[in-house]
Amino acid sequence: MSSNPEETAPYGGAPTGSTTATAPKAPIKRIRTQHLREMKERGERFSMLTSYDQLTAQVFDEAGIEVLLVGDSASNNVLGNTTSLPITVDELIPLTRAVSGAVSRALVVGDLPFGSYQASPEQGYLTAVRFMKEGGAHCVKLEGGVEMAPQIERMTRGGIPVMAHIGFTPQSEHALGGYRVQGRGATADRVLRDAQAVQEAGAFAVVMEMVPGDVAAEVTSKLDIPTIGIGAGKECDGQVLVWQDAFGLRTGRLPRFVKQYADLRSVLLDAARAYDSEVKDGSFPAPEHTF
């Protein structure tokens, strides 16, 4: 048992066992999976962003983002692939290690890539172990509902917290016929069945991607575990976005569910042009930049 009161205190509350009713609230040192569930129980929302490197992880951690996902989306956001499918375990683990080593508060989720867990529960468990041991992940995420219940059960039985991902699952884009909303009309019941199955299997949270808002709201109300939406409406307990989308590093057509909070590409482009100009006209480096 930890002797650190920050570790034993509920999220945002006084240390466990405190007898002072008016004790000031102190944030915990590290967000754990149970804190997300406690936030759901109190009706508090939380945020999640992708991160693939040390510096963005530090910024997002300082900003108060509760969960950082080292997503397989690094495939197309870092490595230059057109989809998430090509990225490997060996490519994702160093990125996970960079993020987990940079944060002091956020929960770091390692995303299991395509082909690394679907074959069997044992395959999934061994892959997840690598993310925990080599990458320093605090938990892992996998895609799939009812069909992935055995994998989730095996991982949780082996001490690995699992975040599930249902609705539109990018690793299955070819089987799903492309990027399409899931859970409309008669297929809404399937989303609920998937959500209940992953909860029963032991998942501590579930991402719902591109699911109609009313369906996501129903799922959120029926589950005990937190739901995290991406294109699933405002009633989810948390929200997640790819950081390059949300902060304007990416250009071109974006998914409908993305809101851009900054235009980082323009800032970076202007800075790069200014640097290039000063190098070429000889104004950089100036005397103050020279030993």
XYZ file of C-alpha atoms in Angstrom:
291
model
C 0.000 0.000 0.000
C 1.259 3.451 -0.914
C 2.150 5.830 1.883
C 1.849 8.816 -0.454
C -1.464 10.622 0.252
C -1.538 11.924 -3.306
C -1.665 8.352 -4.565
C -4.517 7.347 -2.264
C -6.704 10.412 -2.668
C -9.693 10.402 -4.991
C -9.217 12.583 -8.046
C -9.472 16.218 -7.024
C -10.263 15.343 -3.399
C -8.561 15.376 -0.015
C -6.289 12.463 0.955
C -8.113 9.307 1.969
C -8.734 9.249 5.704
C -8.633 13.014 6.086
C -10.779 14.243 8.969
C -10.791 17.856 7.835
C -14.013 18.492 5.974
C -12.738 21.793 4.620
C -9.348 20.504 3.479
C -8.346 22.155 0.193
C -8.599 20.018 -2.907
C -5.248 18.895 -4.240
C -4.779 17.279 -7.634
C -3.386 13.779 -7.600
C 0.132 13.160 -8.818
C -0.900 10.586 -11.420
C -4.238 9.907 -13.065
C -5.227 6.280 -12.826
C -7.932 4.344 -14.608
C -10.203 4.464 -11.561
C -10.099 8.262 -11.536
C -11.822 8.358 -14.929
C -14.613 6.187 -13.555
C -14.900 8.426 -10.495
C -15.191 11.434 -12.789
C -18.007 9.736 -14.690
C -19.801 9.029 -11.420
C -19.559 12.723 -10.514
C -20.658 13.851 -13.957
C -17.280 15.420 -14.772
C -15.909 15.331 -18.310
C -12.305 14.619 -19.258
C -10.160 15.117 -22.326
C -7.854 12.892 -24.333
C -5.401 13.763 -27.114
C -2.979 11.800 -29.204
C 0.719 12.367 -28.584
C 3.711 10.715 -30.181
C 6.733 12.540 -28.761
C 8.269 14.033 -25.648
C 7.612 17.723 -26.255
C 3.924 17.569 -27.151
C 3.393 15.157 -24.258
C 4.894 17.679 -21.836
C 2.723 20.498 -23.197
C -0.496 18.490 -23.085
C 0.319 17.182 -19.607
C 0.889 20.721 -18.352
C -2.371 21.837 -19.998
C -4.300 19.338 -17.861
C -5.238 16.776 -20.506
C -6.115 13.667 -18.514
C -5.314 10.975 -21.089
C -2.670 10.796 -23.823
C -3.053 8.183 -26.550
C 0.034 7.033 -28.416
C -2.178 6.061 -31.293
C -1.581 3.849 -34.268
C -2.523 7.077 -36.058
C 1.209 7.765 -35.789
C 1.304 5.683 -38.949
C -0.141 8.522 -41.021
C 0.682 11.453 -38.718
C 4.340 10.663 -38.057
C 5.575 7.996 -40.453
C 3.868 9.237 -43.615
C 1.676 6.224 -44.394
C -1.760 6.757 -45.894
C -3.561 4.672 -43.232
C -2.948 3.329 -39.736
C -2.500 -0.248 -40.950
C 1.246 -0.386 -41.757
C 2.639 0.705 -38.378
C 4.238 -2.014 -36.273
C 4.689 -2.763 -32.606
C 8.416 -2.067 -32.911
C 7.672 1.368 -34.376
C 5.068 2.322 -31.771
C 6.916 1.246 -28.642
C 9.658 3.933 -28.844
C 6.991 6.600 -29.341
C 5.104 5.260 -26.329
C 8.289 5.339 -24.257
C 8.917 8.958 -25.264
C 5.443 10.020 -24.133
C 5.309 7.997 -20.921
C 8.714 9.275 -19.885
C 7.726 12.896 -20.421
C 4.539 13.170 -18.362
C 4.016 13.469 -14.633
C 0.210 13.382 -14.476
C -1.526 12.086 -17.601
C -2.609 8.508 -18.162
C -0.665 7.137 -21.154
C -2.434 4.663 -23.431
C -0.482 2.447 -25.827
C -2.455 1.634 -28.975
C -2.095 -1.963 -30.161
C -1.557 -1.904 -33.947
C -3.296 -3.986 -36.577
C -2.320 -7.642 -36.512
C -0.762 -7.582 -33.060
C -3.696 -8.929 -31.036
C -6.471 -10.217 -33.294
C -5.079 -13.730 -33.773
C -5.623 -14.900 -30.200
C -5.970 -13.703 -26.607
C -2.442 -14.923 -25.915
C -1.000 -12.955 -28.824
C -2.793 -9.858 -27.574
C -1.565 -10.344 -24.028
C 2.062 -10.736 -25.087
C 1.860 -7.622 -27.271
C 0.304 -5.624 -24.444
C 3.060 -6.782 -22.087
C 5.635 -5.279 -24.441
C 3.825 -1.927 -24.417
C 3.788 -1.949 -20.625
C 7.361 -3.179 -20.074
C 9.218 -1.600 -22.997
C 7.022 1.414 -23.707
C 6.060 2.371 -20.185
C 2.371 2.516 -21.110
C -0.066 2.652 -18.205
C -2.702 0.755 -20.189
C -3.430 -0.345 -23.752
C -6.184 0.178 -26.322
C -7.552 -2.263 -28.854
C -10.290 -2.123 -31.457
C -13.359 -4.345 -31.515
C -16.403 -5.263 -29.491
C -17.963 -8.660 -28.855
C -15.290 -10.457 -30.860
C -12.492 -8.937 -28.770
C -13.964 -9.857 -25.377
C -11.617 -12.867 -24.966
C -8.580 -10.668 -25.608
C -9.769 -8.071 -23.095
C -10.460 -10.768 -20.501
C -6.991 -12.267 -20.940
C -5.247 -8.922 -20.620
C -7.179 -7.764 -17.575
C -6.695 -11.143 -15.930
C -2.977 -10.671 -16.484
C -2.951 -7.240 -14.857
C -3.147 -5.045 -17.960
C -5.833 -2.304 -18.023
C -7.627 -2.166 -21.371
C -9.414 0.656 -23.157
C -11.739 -0.657 -25.869
C -12.649 1.022 -29.173
C -15.958 0.395 -30.957
C -18.126 1.962 -33.651
C -15.947 2.835 -36.608
C -12.659 1.014 -36.077
C -9.954 2.309 -38.454
C -8.021 -0.957 -38.481
C -11.094 -2.582 -40.030
C -11.747 0.139 -42.611
C -11.549 -2.285 -45.543
C -13.982 -4.721 -43.928
C -16.332 -1.845 -43.049
C -16.316 -0.423 -46.568
C -14.315 2.695 -45.769
C -14.806 5.557 -43.321
C -18.504 5.247 -42.530
C -20.659 6.113 -39.542
C -21.522 3.016 -37.511
C -24.696 2.424 -35.515
C -27.350 4.044 -37.676
C -30.800 2.535 -37.819
C -30.965 -1.195 -37.232
C -27.244 -1.417 -36.428
C -27.577 0.737 -33.303
C -28.165 -2.356 -31.177
C -24.817 -3.751 -32.297
C -22.990 -0.749 -30.848
C -24.720 -1.255 -27.509
C -23.946 -4.984 -27.532
C -20.311 -4.262 -28.267
C -20.150 -1.695 -25.465
C -21.710 -4.050 -22.939
C -19.438 -6.891 -24.035
C -16.219 -4.942 -23.542
C -17.409 -3.699 -20.157
C -18.242 -7.215 -19.036
C -14.862 -8.409 -20.308
C -13.133 -5.929 -18.000
C -12.382 -2.822 -20.105
C -12.030 0.296 -17.939
C -13.241 2.660 -20.701
C -14.468 2.550 -24.290
C -13.867 4.850 -27.252
C -16.813 5.284 -29.621
C -15.869 6.591 -33.052
C -18.286 7.968 -35.672
C -21.407 6.813 -33.828
C -24.658 8.833 -33.965
C -24.986 11.127 -30.977
C -28.236 9.620 -29.721
C -26.782 6.114 -29.825
C -23.626 7.224 -28.021
C -25.752 8.969 -25.397
C -27.729 5.787 -24.767
C -24.558 3.732 -24.460
C -23.043 6.268 -22.074
C -26.112 6.192 -19.852
C -26.162 2.391 -19.692
C -22.488 1.737 -19.032
C -20.715 1.995 -15.710
C -17.373 2.591 -17.404
C -16.543 5.929 -19.075
C -17.155 6.480 -22.766
C -14.846 8.589 -24.918
C -16.231 10.087 -28.085
C -14.677 10.969 -31.404
C -17.452 11.957 -33.739
C -19.963 10.559 -31.241
C -21.588 13.673 -29.800
C -21.384 15.642 -26.579
C -22.943 13.137 -24.179
C -19.844 10.956 -23.918
C -17.887 11.180 -20.669
C -14.714 12.228 -22.481
C -13.577 13.373 -25.910
C -10.518 12.545 -27.996
C -8.949 14.149 -31.073
C -5.757 13.703 -33.057
C -3.633 16.651 -31.991
C -2.424 17.567 -35.479
C -6.053 17.878 -36.551
C -7.208 19.815 -33.485
C -4.382 22.355 -33.506
C -4.071 22.981 -37.209
C -0.821 21.293 -38.152
C -2.721 19.305 -40.757
C -4.284 21.002 -43.764
C -6.850 19.910 -46.288
C -10.170 18.242 -45.698
C -10.760 17.196 -42.106
C -13.407 14.922 -40.572
C -16.642 16.639 -39.607
C -16.036 15.961 -35.927
C -12.763 17.945 -35.815
C -12.677 21.447 -34.382
C -9.443 23.365 -34.959
C -8.271 25.372 -31.963
C -5.167 26.850 -33.603
C -3.370 27.227 -36.924
C 0.031 25.825 -36.040
C 0.956 25.137 -39.637
C 0.853 28.840 -40.490
C 2.886 29.721 -37.405
C 5.505 27.096 -38.239
C 5.568 28.052 -41.901
C 6.116 31.744 -41.089
C 8.898 30.864 -38.652
C 10.631 28.595 -41.155
C 10.450 31.266 -43.844
C 11.862 33.900 -41.492
C 14.751 31.612 -40.560
C 15.454 30.789 -44.192
C 15.433 34.477 -45.128
C 17.812 35.501 -42.336
C 20.269 32.734 -43.144
C 20.323 33.743 -46.786
C 20.674 37.488 -46.187
C 23.347 36.969 -43.543
C 21.472 38.476 -40.598
C 21.556 35.160 -38.729
C 23.620 34.292 -36.847
C 24.124 37.753 -35.321
C 26.954 38.579 -32.884
C 24.801 37.579 -29.893
C 24.431 34.104 -31.397
C 28.168 33.647 -31.899
C 30.791 32.451 -29.399
